[in-house]
Coordinates of C-alpha atoms in Angstrom, one line a residue:
M976 CA 10.9 6.0 -7.8
S977 CA 10.9 2.9 -5.7
V978 CA 11.6 1.9 -2.2
V979 CA 14.6 -0.3 -1.3
R980 CA 14.2 -1.8 2.1
G981 CA 16.3 0.0 4.6
Q982 CA 16.9 3.0 2.4
T983 CA 15.3 6.4 2.0
V984 CA 14.1 7.7 -1.3
D985 CA 13.8 11.3 -2.5
Q986 CA 10.7 13.2 -3.4
R987 CA 8.9 12.0 -6.5
T988 CA 9.4 14.5 -9.3
E989 CA 8.2 12.7 -12.4
R990 CA 5.7 10.0 -13.5
P991 CA 6.6 6.7 -11.9
V992 CA 7.5 3.7 -14.0
P993 CA 4.3 1.7 -14.9
G994 CA 3.7 -1.0 -12.3
T995 CA 5.4 0.9 -9.4
P996 CA 3.4 1.1 -6.2
C997 CA 2.9 4.9 -6.1
W998 CA 0.1 5.4 -3.6
V999 CA -1.8 3.8 -0.7
S1000 CA -5.3 4.6 0.2
L1001 CA -7.6 3.5 3.1
M1002 CA -11.4 3.4 2.8
A1003 CA -12.8 3.7 6.4
D1004 CA -16.3 3.8 7.9
D1005 CA -15.5 6.9 10.0
L1006 CA -13.3 9.3 8.1
A1007 CA -12.8 11.8 10.9
A1008 CA -11.9 9.1 13.4
S1009 CA -9.3 7.6 11.0
Q1010 CA -7.8 11.0 10.4
E1011 CA -7.5 11.5 14.2
F1012 CA -5.8 8.2 14.7
Y1013 CA -3.2 8.5 11.9
G1014 CA -2.7 12.1 12.5
R1015 CA -1.6 11.4 16.1
L1016 CA 0.2 8.2 15.2
F1017 CA 2.3 9.5 12.2
G1018 CA 2.0 13.2 12.6
W1019 CA 0.0 13.5 9.4
E1020 CA -2.0 16.6 8.5
F1021 CA -4.9 16.4 6.0
R1022 CA -6.3 18.4 3.0
P1023 CA -9.3 17.5 0.8
G1024 CA -8.7 15.2 -2.2
P1025 CA -10.8 14.0 -5.1
E1026 CA -14.2 12.7 -4.1
Q1027 CA -15.0 10.3 -6.9
L1028 CA -16.0 7.6 -4.4
G1029 CA -17.1 10.0 -1.7
P1030 CA -15.4 12.2 0.9
Y1031 CA -11.6 11.8 0.7
A1032 CA -8.6 13.4 2.3
R1033 CA -4.9 13.4 1.4
A1034 CA -2.4 12.9 4.3
L1035 CA 0.6 15.2 4.4
L1036 CA 3.9 14.6 6.2
D1037 CA 5.9 17.8 6.5
G1038 CA 3.8 19.3 3.7
R1039 CA 4.3 16.4 1.3
V1040 CA 1.5 14.0 0.3
V1041 CA 2.1 10.4 1.6
A1042 CA -1.3 8.6 1.6
G1043 CA -5.1 9.0 1.3
I1044 CA -8.1 8.2 3.5
G1045 CA -11.6 8.1 2.3
R1046 CA -15.1 7.3 3.6
M1047 CA -16.5 3.9 2.6
P1048 CA -18.9 4.5 -0.3
E1049 CA -22.5 3.6 0.4
G1050 CA -23.8 0.6 -1.6
Q1051 CA -20.3 -0.4 -2.7
P1052 CA -18.5 -1.8 0.3
L1053 CA -14.8 -2.3 0.1
P1054 CA -12.4 -3.9 2.6
V1055 CA -11.3 -1.7 5.5
A1056 CA -7.7 -2.0 4.4
W1057 CA -4.8 -0.1 3.1
T1058 CA -4.7 -0.6 -0.6
P1059 CA -1.7 0.1 -2.9
Y1060 CA -2.1 1.7 -6.3
L1061 CA 0.1 0.6 -9.1
A1062 CA 1.1 3.2 -11.7
A1063 CA -0.1 3.0 -15.3
D1064 CA 0.4 5.2 -18.4
D1065 CA -3.1 4.2 -19.5
V1066 CA -5.4 2.9 -16.8
D1067 CA -8.1 1.8 -19.3
E1068 CA -5.6 -0.3 -21.3
T1069 CA -4.1 -1.8 -18.1
A1070 CA -7.6 -2.6 -16.8
G1071 CA -8.2 -4.5 -20.0
T1072 CA -5.0 -6.4 -19.5
V1073 CA -6.0 -7.3 -15.9
R1074 CA -9.3 -8.8 -17.2
H1075 CA -7.5 -10.7 -20.0
C1076 CA -5.0 -12.2 -17.4
G1077 CA -7.8 -13.5 -15.1
G1078 CA -8.2 -10.6 -12.8
T1079 CA -11.3 -8.5 -12.2
V1080 CA -12.0 -4.7 -12.3
G1081 CA -14.6 -3.8 -9.6
V1082 CA -14.5 0.0 -9.8
G1083 CA -13.7 2.2 -12.8
P1084 CA -11.8 3.2 -14.7
L1085 CA -13.0 6.7 -13.8
D1086 CA -11.6 10.1 -13.5
A1087 CA -10.5 11.5 -10.0
E1088 CA -11.2 15.1 -10.9
D1089 CA -7.9 16.6 -12.3
A1090 CA -5.7 14.4 -10.2
G1091 CA -5.7 11.4 -12.5
R1092 CA -7.7 8.4 -13.6
M1093 CA -8.1 5.2 -11.5
A1094 CA -9.5 1.8 -11.1
L1095 CA -9.9 -0.8 -8.4
A1096 CA -9.1 -4.4 -9.4
A1097 CA -8.4 -7.8 -8.0
D1098 CA -5.8 -10.4 -9.0
P1099 CA -6.8 -14.0 -9.7
S1100 CA -6.4 -14.8 -6.0
G1101 CA -8.8 -12.1 -5.0
A1102 CA -6.3 -9.6 -3.6
I1103 CA -7.5 -6.0 -4.2
F1104 CA -5.2 -3.3 -5.6
G1105 CA -5.6 0.0 -7.4
I1106 CA -4.4 1.3 -10.7
W1107 CA -3.4 4.9 -11.0
Q1108 CA -2.8 7.1 -14.1
G1109 CA -1.5 10.4 -12.7
R1110 CA -2.1 13.8 -14.1
E1111 CA -1.8 16.6 -11.5
H1112 CA -1.1 13.9 -8.8
Q1113 CA 1.6 11.3 -9.6
G1114 CA 1.4 9.6 -6.2
A1115 CA 3.3 9.9 -2.8
A1116 CA 5.8 12.7 -2.8
V1117 CA 8.1 10.8 -0.4
E1118 CA 8.5 7.2 0.8
G1119 CA 10.8 5.4 3.1
V1120 CA 11.0 8.0 5.9
P1121 CA 9.3 7.8 9.2
G1122 CA 5.6 8.4 8.8
S1123 CA 5.5 7.3 5.2
V1124 CA 5.1 4.1 3.2
L1125 CA 8.1 1.8 3.3
W1126 CA 7.0 -1.3 1.4
N1127 CA 4.0 -3.2 0.0
E1128 CA 3.7 -7.0 0.1
L1129 CA 1.1 -9.3 -1.4
V1130 CA 0.1 -12.1 1.0
T1131 CA -1.3 -15.1 -0.9
R1132 CA -1.6 -18.8 -0.7
E1133 CA 1.3 -19.5 -3.1
T1134 CA 3.4 -17.3 -5.2
A1135 CA 3.3 -19.5 -8.3
G1136 CA -0.4 -18.8 -8.6
V1137 CA -0.1 -15.0 -9.0
L1138 CA 3.4 -14.2 -10.3
P1139 CA 2.4 -14.9 -13.9
F1140 CA -0.5 -12.4 -13.6
Y1141 CA 1.7 -9.6 -12.3
R1142 CA 4.4 -10.3 -14.8
T1143 CA 2.0 -10.1 -17.7
A1144 CA -0.2 -7.3 -16.4
F1145 CA 2.5 -5.0 -15.0
G1146 CA 5.9 -6.2 -16.4
F1147 CA 7.3 -7.4 -13.1
D1148 CA 10.3 -9.6 -12.9
A1149 CA 10.5 -11.9 -9.8
E1150 CA 13.5 -12.9 -7.7
R1151 CA 13.1 -15.7 -5.2
E1152 CA 13.9 -14.8 -1.5
E1153 CA 16.2 -17.3 0.2
A1154 CA 15.1 -16.4 3.7
A1155 CA 11.5 -17.7 3.2
E1156 CA 10.1 -20.9 1.8
D1157 CA 7.8 -19.3 -0.7
A1158 CA 8.5 -15.6 -1.2
A1159 CA 9.6 -13.4 -4.1
T1160 CA 10.7 -9.8 -4.6
L1161 CA 9.0 -8.0 -7.5
L1162 CA 11.4 -5.9 -9.7
L1163 CA 11.0 -3.3 -12.4
G1164 CA 14.1 -2.5 -14.4
G1165 CA 16.1 -4.5 -11.8
R1166 CA 14.9 -2.4 -8.8
P1167 CA 12.8 -4.0 -6.0
V1168 CA 9.4 -2.4 -5.7
A1169 CA 7.2 -4.9 -3.8
S1170 CA 7.1 -8.5 -2.7
V1171 CA 4.9 -11.6 -2.7
L1172 CA 4.7 -14.0 0.3
G1173 CA 3.0 -17.4 0.0
V1174 CA 1.7 -18.6 3.3
G1175 CA 0.0 -21.8 2.3
Q1176 CA -2.8 -23.1 4.5
A1177 CA -2.1 -20.3 7.0
L1178 CA -3.9 -17.9 4.6
G1179 CA -7.2 -19.1 6.1
E1180 CA -6.2 -17.6 9.4
L1181 CA -5.6 -14.2 7.6
G1182 CA -8.9 -14.2 5.9
A1183 CA -8.0 -14.0 2.2
A1184 CA -5.3 -13.0 -0.2
H1185 CA -4.5 -9.3 0.3
W1186 CA -1.9 -6.6 -0.2
H1187 CA -0.2 -5.5 3.0
T1188 CA 1.4 -2.0 3.6
H1189 CA 4.4 -1.3 5.8
F1190 CA 5.0 2.1 7.2
A1191 CA 8.4 3.4 8.4
V1192 CA 8.8 4.6 11.9
E1193 CA 11.7 5.7 14.1
D1194 CA 10.9 3.4 17.0
V1195 CA 8.7 0.3 16.5
D1196 CA 8.1 -0.4 20.2
E1197 CA 7.1 3.2 21.0
T1198 CA 4.8 3.2 17.9
V1199 CA 3.1 0.0 19.1
N1200 CA 2.4 1.6 22.5
R1201 CA 1.0 4.6 20.8
V1202 CA -1.3 2.4 18.7
I1203 CA -2.7 0.9 21.8
E1204 CA -3.2 4.3 23.5
L1205 CA -5.1 5.5 20.4
G1206 CA -7.5 2.5 20.5
G1207 CA -5.8 0.2 18.0
R1208 CA -4.6 -3.4 18.7
V1209 CA -1.5 -5.4 18.2
Q1210 CA -1.6 -8.5 15.9
R1211 CA 2.1 -9.4 16.1
P1212 CA 4.3 -7.8 18.7
P1213 CA 7.7 -6.2 17.8
R1214 CA 10.4 -8.5 16.7
D1215 CA 13.7 -8.3 14.8
G1216 CA 13.8 -9.9 11.3
T1217 CA 15.6 -10.0 8.0
H1218 CA 14.6 -6.5 7.1
G1219 CA 14.7 -4.8 10.5
R1220 CA 12.4 -4.5 13.5
T1221 CA 8.7 -4.8 12.7
A1222 CA 5.3 -5.2 14.4
T1223 CA 1.8 -5.7 12.9
V1224 CA -1.0 -3.7 14.2
A1225 CA -4.6 -2.7 13.4
D1226 CA -6.3 0.7 13.7
P1227 CA -9.6 1.1 15.5
S1228 CA -11.6 0.4 12.3
G1229 CA -9.7 -2.9 11.8
A1230 CA -7.3 -1.9 9.0
V1231 CA -4.1 -4.0 9.5
F1232 CA -0.6 -2.7 8.7
T1233 CA 3.0 -3.2 9.7
V1234 CA 5.2 -0.6 11.3
A1235 CA 8.9 -1.1 10.6
R1236 CA 12.3 0.4 11.5
P1237 CA 14.3 -0.5 8.5
D1238 CA 17.8 -2.0 9.1
A1239 CA 20.3 0.4 7.4
A1240 CA 22.4 -2.6 6.5
A1241 CA 19.5 -4.4 4.8

């Protein structure tokens, strides 16, 4: 299953194609506060999940799992950021390929109880992502509907520096985007699953190379006002673009994400 911008996808019923972004997870300093924020923002409910890195909860939208939030592990600090997990048939083999291609593996591979097996890695530019080999849990049950993940984008200095890595490690093809100077869509079997944006020297203003998650919402402007009411902040106000209306915000813990109302014609 993959997300096509501007389209809704059905519930995941089988193992995702290797390389597909299948899950997003946030490691936060205050788990309860993060649950409160996202529960009120997106209408999520929560139930306990695997605790291989500490307390962890799965977010449910209308009874279907859409994301995860965990407490930052002591002694092993991770960025307070939404992190996508890429599907793998064999996480140990994929982790080995990541290392061979110039990436690093910082956590795992390790078992997440009966749910699956995981690792946390970084590409050669330093952008962190997860690798997920599902067992009982294959990933998000629904994507592309309001309150769920719409899209994941890698923000880096230049696309040429990372595309060979993702092509070799995960089998992505890349298609250049005409609307941006340095951008590409990542495809698996001809289907778009993620994108890469090269921002050049502007990367310094954004901190470092990173994966960035977009969540679908019904009304971007209303959602932004809600973010502010709940203690978050606005990084980029609502605006219309190639793929619909979007805004970039941060939750009270500093995790940055985009909310988007996809253009049905996109």
